[in-house]
Amino acid sequence: MNRDVASNAVVEAGCQAVRDDGRVRPDLLEAAYADPRLRQLFPWTGMGELHFSRCSEQRWTWGIPYIQPAAAGT
């Protein structure tokens, strides 16, 4: 298996874990996943926020902006 295929599989598994987690709105996750730049990063959640990391194992990176829902949940 080449490295790109393995990386894509890890990111897709992370995306599925975020979907299953249910703390991030599905439409928000799908919009992020549709962006090729974000699709290269590992997604993770924290307090309903959608984060992205350059690495796929915990201690995820914090150097990338994240998406936080507005006070009204939008």
Short mmCIF file of N, CA and C in Angstrom, two decimals:
data_model
loop_
_atom_site.label_atom_id
_atom_site.label_comp_id
_atom_site.label_asym_id
_atom_site.label_seq_id
_atom_site.Cartn_x
_atom_site.Cartn_y
_atom_site.Cartn_z
N MET A 1 0.87 -1.17 0.00
CA MET A 1 0.00 0.00 0.00
C MET A 1 0.91 1.23 0.00
N ASN A 2 0.65 2.16 -0.93
CA ASN A 2 1.53 3.33 -0.94
C ASN A 2 1.13 4.31 0.16
N ARG A 3 2.01 5.24 0.41
CA ARG A 3 1.84 6.15 1.55
C ARG A 3 0.59 7.02 1.42
N ASP A 4 0.30 7.53 0.22
CA ASP A 4 -0.87 8.38 0.03
C ASP A 4 -2.16 7.62 0.31
N VAL A 5 -2.24 6.38 -0.15
CA VAL A 5 -3.43 5.57 0.09
C VAL A 5 -3.58 5.32 1.59
N ALA A 6 -2.49 5.01 2.27
CA ALA A 6 -2.55 4.78 3.72
C ALA A 6 -2.96 6.05 4.45
N SER A 7 -2.41 7.19 4.05
CA SER A 7 -2.77 8.47 4.69
C SER A 7 -4.23 8.78 4.48
N ASN A 8 -4.72 8.58 3.26
CA ASN A 8 -6.13 8.83 2.97
C ASN A 8 -7.04 7.93 3.80
N ALA A 9 -6.64 6.69 3.99
CA ALA A 9 -7.44 5.76 4.78
C ALA A 9 -7.49 6.19 6.25
N VAL A 10 -6.39 6.69 6.76
CA VAL A 10 -6.34 7.16 8.16
C VAL A 10 -7.23 8.39 8.33
N VAL A 11 -7.15 9.33 7.39
CA VAL A 11 -7.98 10.54 7.46
C VAL A 11 -9.46 10.17 7.33
N GLU A 12 -9.78 9.26 6.41
CA GLU A 12 -11.17 8.83 6.25
C GLU A 12 -11.69 8.16 7.53
N ALA A 13 -10.86 7.36 8.17
CA ALA A 13 -11.25 6.73 9.44
C ALA A 13 -11.48 7.79 10.51
N GLY A 14 -10.65 8.82 10.54
CA GLY A 14 -10.85 9.93 11.48
C GLY A 14 -12.14 10.66 11.20
N CYS A 15 -12.44 10.86 9.93
CA CYS A 15 -13.68 11.53 9.54
C CYS A 15 -14.89 10.70 9.99
N GLN A 16 -14.81 9.40 9.80
CA GLN A 16 -15.90 8.53 10.22
C GLN A 16 -16.06 8.57 11.74
N ALA A 17 -14.95 8.60 12.46
CA ALA A 17 -15.02 8.69 13.93
C ALA A 17 -15.68 9.99 14.37
N VAL A 18 -15.38 11.10 13.67
CA VAL A 18 -16.02 12.38 14.00
C VAL A 18 -17.52 12.30 13.69
N ARG A 19 -17.88 11.69 12.56
CA ARG A 19 -19.31 11.51 12.24
C ARG A 19 -20.01 10.72 13.34
N ASP A 20 -19.40 9.60 13.72
CA ASP A 20 -19.99 8.71 14.73
C ASP A 20 -20.08 9.38 16.10
N ASP A 21 -19.13 10.26 16.37
CA ASP A 21 -19.08 10.97 17.65
C ASP A 21 -20.32 11.84 17.86
N GLY A 22 -20.77 12.50 16.80
CA GLY A 22 -22.00 13.28 16.86
C GLY A 22 -21.87 14.66 17.49
N ARG A 23 -20.66 15.10 17.83
CA ARG A 23 -20.51 16.42 18.45
C ARG A 23 -20.38 17.55 17.45
N VAL A 24 -20.19 17.22 16.17
CA VAL A 24 -20.07 18.23 15.12
C VAL A 24 -21.20 18.01 14.13
N ARG A 25 -21.83 19.11 13.71
CA ARG A 25 -22.93 19.00 12.74
C ARG A 25 -22.45 18.29 11.48
N PRO A 26 -23.22 17.31 10.99
CA PRO A 26 -22.80 16.55 9.80
C PRO A 26 -22.56 17.44 8.57
N ASP A 27 -23.39 18.48 8.37
CA ASP A 27 -23.19 19.33 7.20
C ASP A 27 -21.88 20.10 7.29
N LEU A 28 -21.47 20.46 8.49
CA LEU A 28 -20.19 21.14 8.68
C LEU A 28 -19.03 20.21 8.34
N LEU A 29 -19.10 19.00 8.82
CA LEU A 29 -18.06 18.02 8.53
C LEU A 29 -17.98 17.74 7.04
N GLU A 30 -19.12 17.57 6.39
CA GLU A 30 -19.12 17.29 4.95
C GLU A 30 -18.55 18.46 4.16
N ALA A 31 -18.86 19.69 4.55
CA ALA A 31 -18.30 20.87 3.87
C ALA A 31 -16.78 20.91 4.04
N ALA A 32 -16.31 20.62 5.23
CA ALA A 32 -14.86 20.61 5.47
C ALA A 32 -14.20 19.50 4.65
N TYR A 33 -14.82 18.34 4.62
CA TYR A 33 -14.25 17.20 3.91
C TYR A 33 -14.24 17.43 2.40
N ALA A 34 -15.13 18.26 1.90
CA ALA A 34 -15.18 18.57 0.47
C ALA A 34 -14.01 19.44 0.03
N ASP A 35 -13.36 20.13 0.96
CA ASP A 35 -12.22 20.98 0.63
C ASP A 35 -10.96 20.11 0.55
N PRO A 36 -10.31 20.04 -0.61
CA PRO A 36 -9.13 19.17 -0.75
C PRO A 36 -8.01 19.47 0.25
N ARG A 37 -7.86 20.72 0.64
CA ARG A 37 -6.80 21.06 1.60
C ARG A 37 -7.11 20.49 2.97
N LEU A 38 -8.37 20.58 3.40
CA LEU A 38 -8.75 20.05 4.71
C LEU A 38 -8.81 18.53 4.69
N ARG A 39 -9.13 17.95 3.53
CA ARG A 39 -9.23 16.50 3.41
C ARG A 39 -7.87 15.82 3.61
N GLN A 40 -6.79 16.58 3.55
CA GLN A 40 -5.46 16.02 3.77
C GLN A 40 -5.10 15.98 5.25
N LEU A 41 -5.91 16.64 6.08
CA LEU A 41 -5.61 16.76 7.51
C LEU A 41 -6.50 15.82 8.32
N PHE A 42 -6.01 15.40 9.45
CA PHE A 42 -6.76 14.50 10.32
C PHE A 42 -7.76 15.29 11.16
N PRO A 43 -9.06 14.95 11.08
CA PRO A 43 -10.07 15.68 11.85
C PRO A 43 -10.22 15.10 13.25
N TRP A 44 -10.50 15.98 14.20
CA TRP A 44 -10.81 15.55 15.56
C TRP A 44 -11.71 16.59 16.21
N THR A 45 -12.39 16.20 17.28
CA THR A 45 -13.33 17.11 17.93
C THR A 45 -12.88 17.42 19.35
N GLY A 46 -13.32 18.57 19.80
CA GLY A 46 -13.10 18.98 21.17
C GLY A 46 -14.19 19.97 21.54
N MET A 47 -15.02 19.63 22.49
CA MET A 47 -16.08 20.53 22.96
C MET A 47 -16.98 21.01 21.81
N GLY A 48 -17.28 20.15 20.86
CA GLY A 48 -18.12 20.51 19.72
C GLY A 48 -17.40 21.26 18.63
N GLU A 49 -16.10 21.46 18.80
CA GLU A 49 -15.30 22.15 17.80
C GLU A 49 -14.73 21.12 16.83
N LEU A 50 -14.57 21.53 15.58
CA LEU A 50 -13.96 20.67 14.58
C LEU A 50 -12.52 21.14 14.37
N HIS A 51 -11.58 20.30 14.75
CA HIS A 51 -10.16 20.61 14.64
C HIS A 51 -9.54 19.78 13.52
N PHE A 52 -8.37 20.22 13.07
CA PHE A 52 -7.62 19.49 12.05
C PHE A 52 -6.17 19.41 12.51
N SER A 53 -5.53 18.28 12.26
CA SER A 53 -4.17 18.07 12.69
C SER A 53 -3.31 17.57 11.54
N ARG A 54 -2.05 17.93 11.57
CA ARG A 54 -1.10 17.44 10.58
C ARG A 54 -0.67 16.00 10.88
N CYS A 55 -0.89 15.53 12.10
CA CYS A 55 -0.56 14.15 12.45
C CYS A 55 -1.85 13.43 12.87
N SER A 56 -1.83 12.12 12.76
CA SER A 56 -3.05 11.36 13.00
C SER A 56 -3.08 10.63 14.34
N GLU A 57 -2.08 10.88 15.18
CA GLU A 57 -2.05 10.24 16.48
C GLU A 57 -2.06 11.30 17.57
N GLN A 58 -2.62 10.93 18.73
CA GLN A 58 -2.65 11.91 19.81
C GLN A 58 -1.25 12.31 20.18
N ARG A 59 -1.10 13.30 20.53
CA ARG A 59 -0.98 14.70 20.72
C ARG A 59 -1.10 15.34 19.35
N TRP A 60 -2.33 15.61 18.98
CA TRP A 60 -2.61 16.27 17.72
C TRP A 60 -2.04 17.68 17.71
N THR A 61 -1.77 18.18 16.50
CA THR A 61 -1.22 19.53 16.38
C THR A 61 -2.32 20.57 16.57
N TRP A 62 -1.94 21.73 17.09
CA TRP A 62 -2.87 22.83 17.33
C TRP A 62 -2.57 24.02 16.43
N GLY A 63 -1.67 23.89 15.47
CA GLY A 63 -1.23 25.01 14.66
C GLY A 63 -2.16 25.36 13.51
N ILE A 64 -3.30 24.71 13.42
CA ILE A 64 -4.25 24.95 12.33
C ILE A 64 -5.52 25.53 12.94
N PRO A 65 -6.09 26.60 12.32
CA PRO A 65 -7.35 27.13 12.85
C PRO A 65 -8.42 26.04 12.90
N TYR A 66 -9.36 26.19 13.81
CA TYR A 66 -10.43 25.22 13.95
C TYR A 66 -11.78 25.91 13.81
N ILE A 67 -12.83 25.13 13.70
CA ILE A 67 -14.19 25.63 13.52
C ILE A 67 -14.94 25.44 14.82
N GLN A 68 -15.48 26.53 15.33
CA GLN A 68 -16.23 26.50 16.57
C GLN A 68 -17.64 26.99 16.29
N PRO A 69 -18.68 26.28 16.75
CA PRO A 69 -20.05 26.73 16.52
C PRO A 69 -20.32 28.05 17.23
N ALA A 70 -21.17 28.84 16.64
CA ALA A 70 -21.60 30.09 17.26
C ALA A 70 -22.43 29.78 18.50
N ALA A 71 -22.65 30.77 19.32
CA ALA A 71 -23.40 30.61 20.57
C ALA A 71 -24.77 29.99 20.35
N ALA A 72 -25.42 30.32 19.24
CA ALA A 72 -26.75 29.80 18.95
C ALA A 72 -26.68 28.44 18.26
N GLY A 73 -25.47 27.89 18.09
CA GLY A 73 -25.33 26.58 17.48
C GLY A 73 -25.21 26.61 15.98
N THR A 74 -25.11 27.79 15.40
CA THR A 74 -24.98 27.86 13.93
C THR A 74 -23.54 27.88 13.53
#
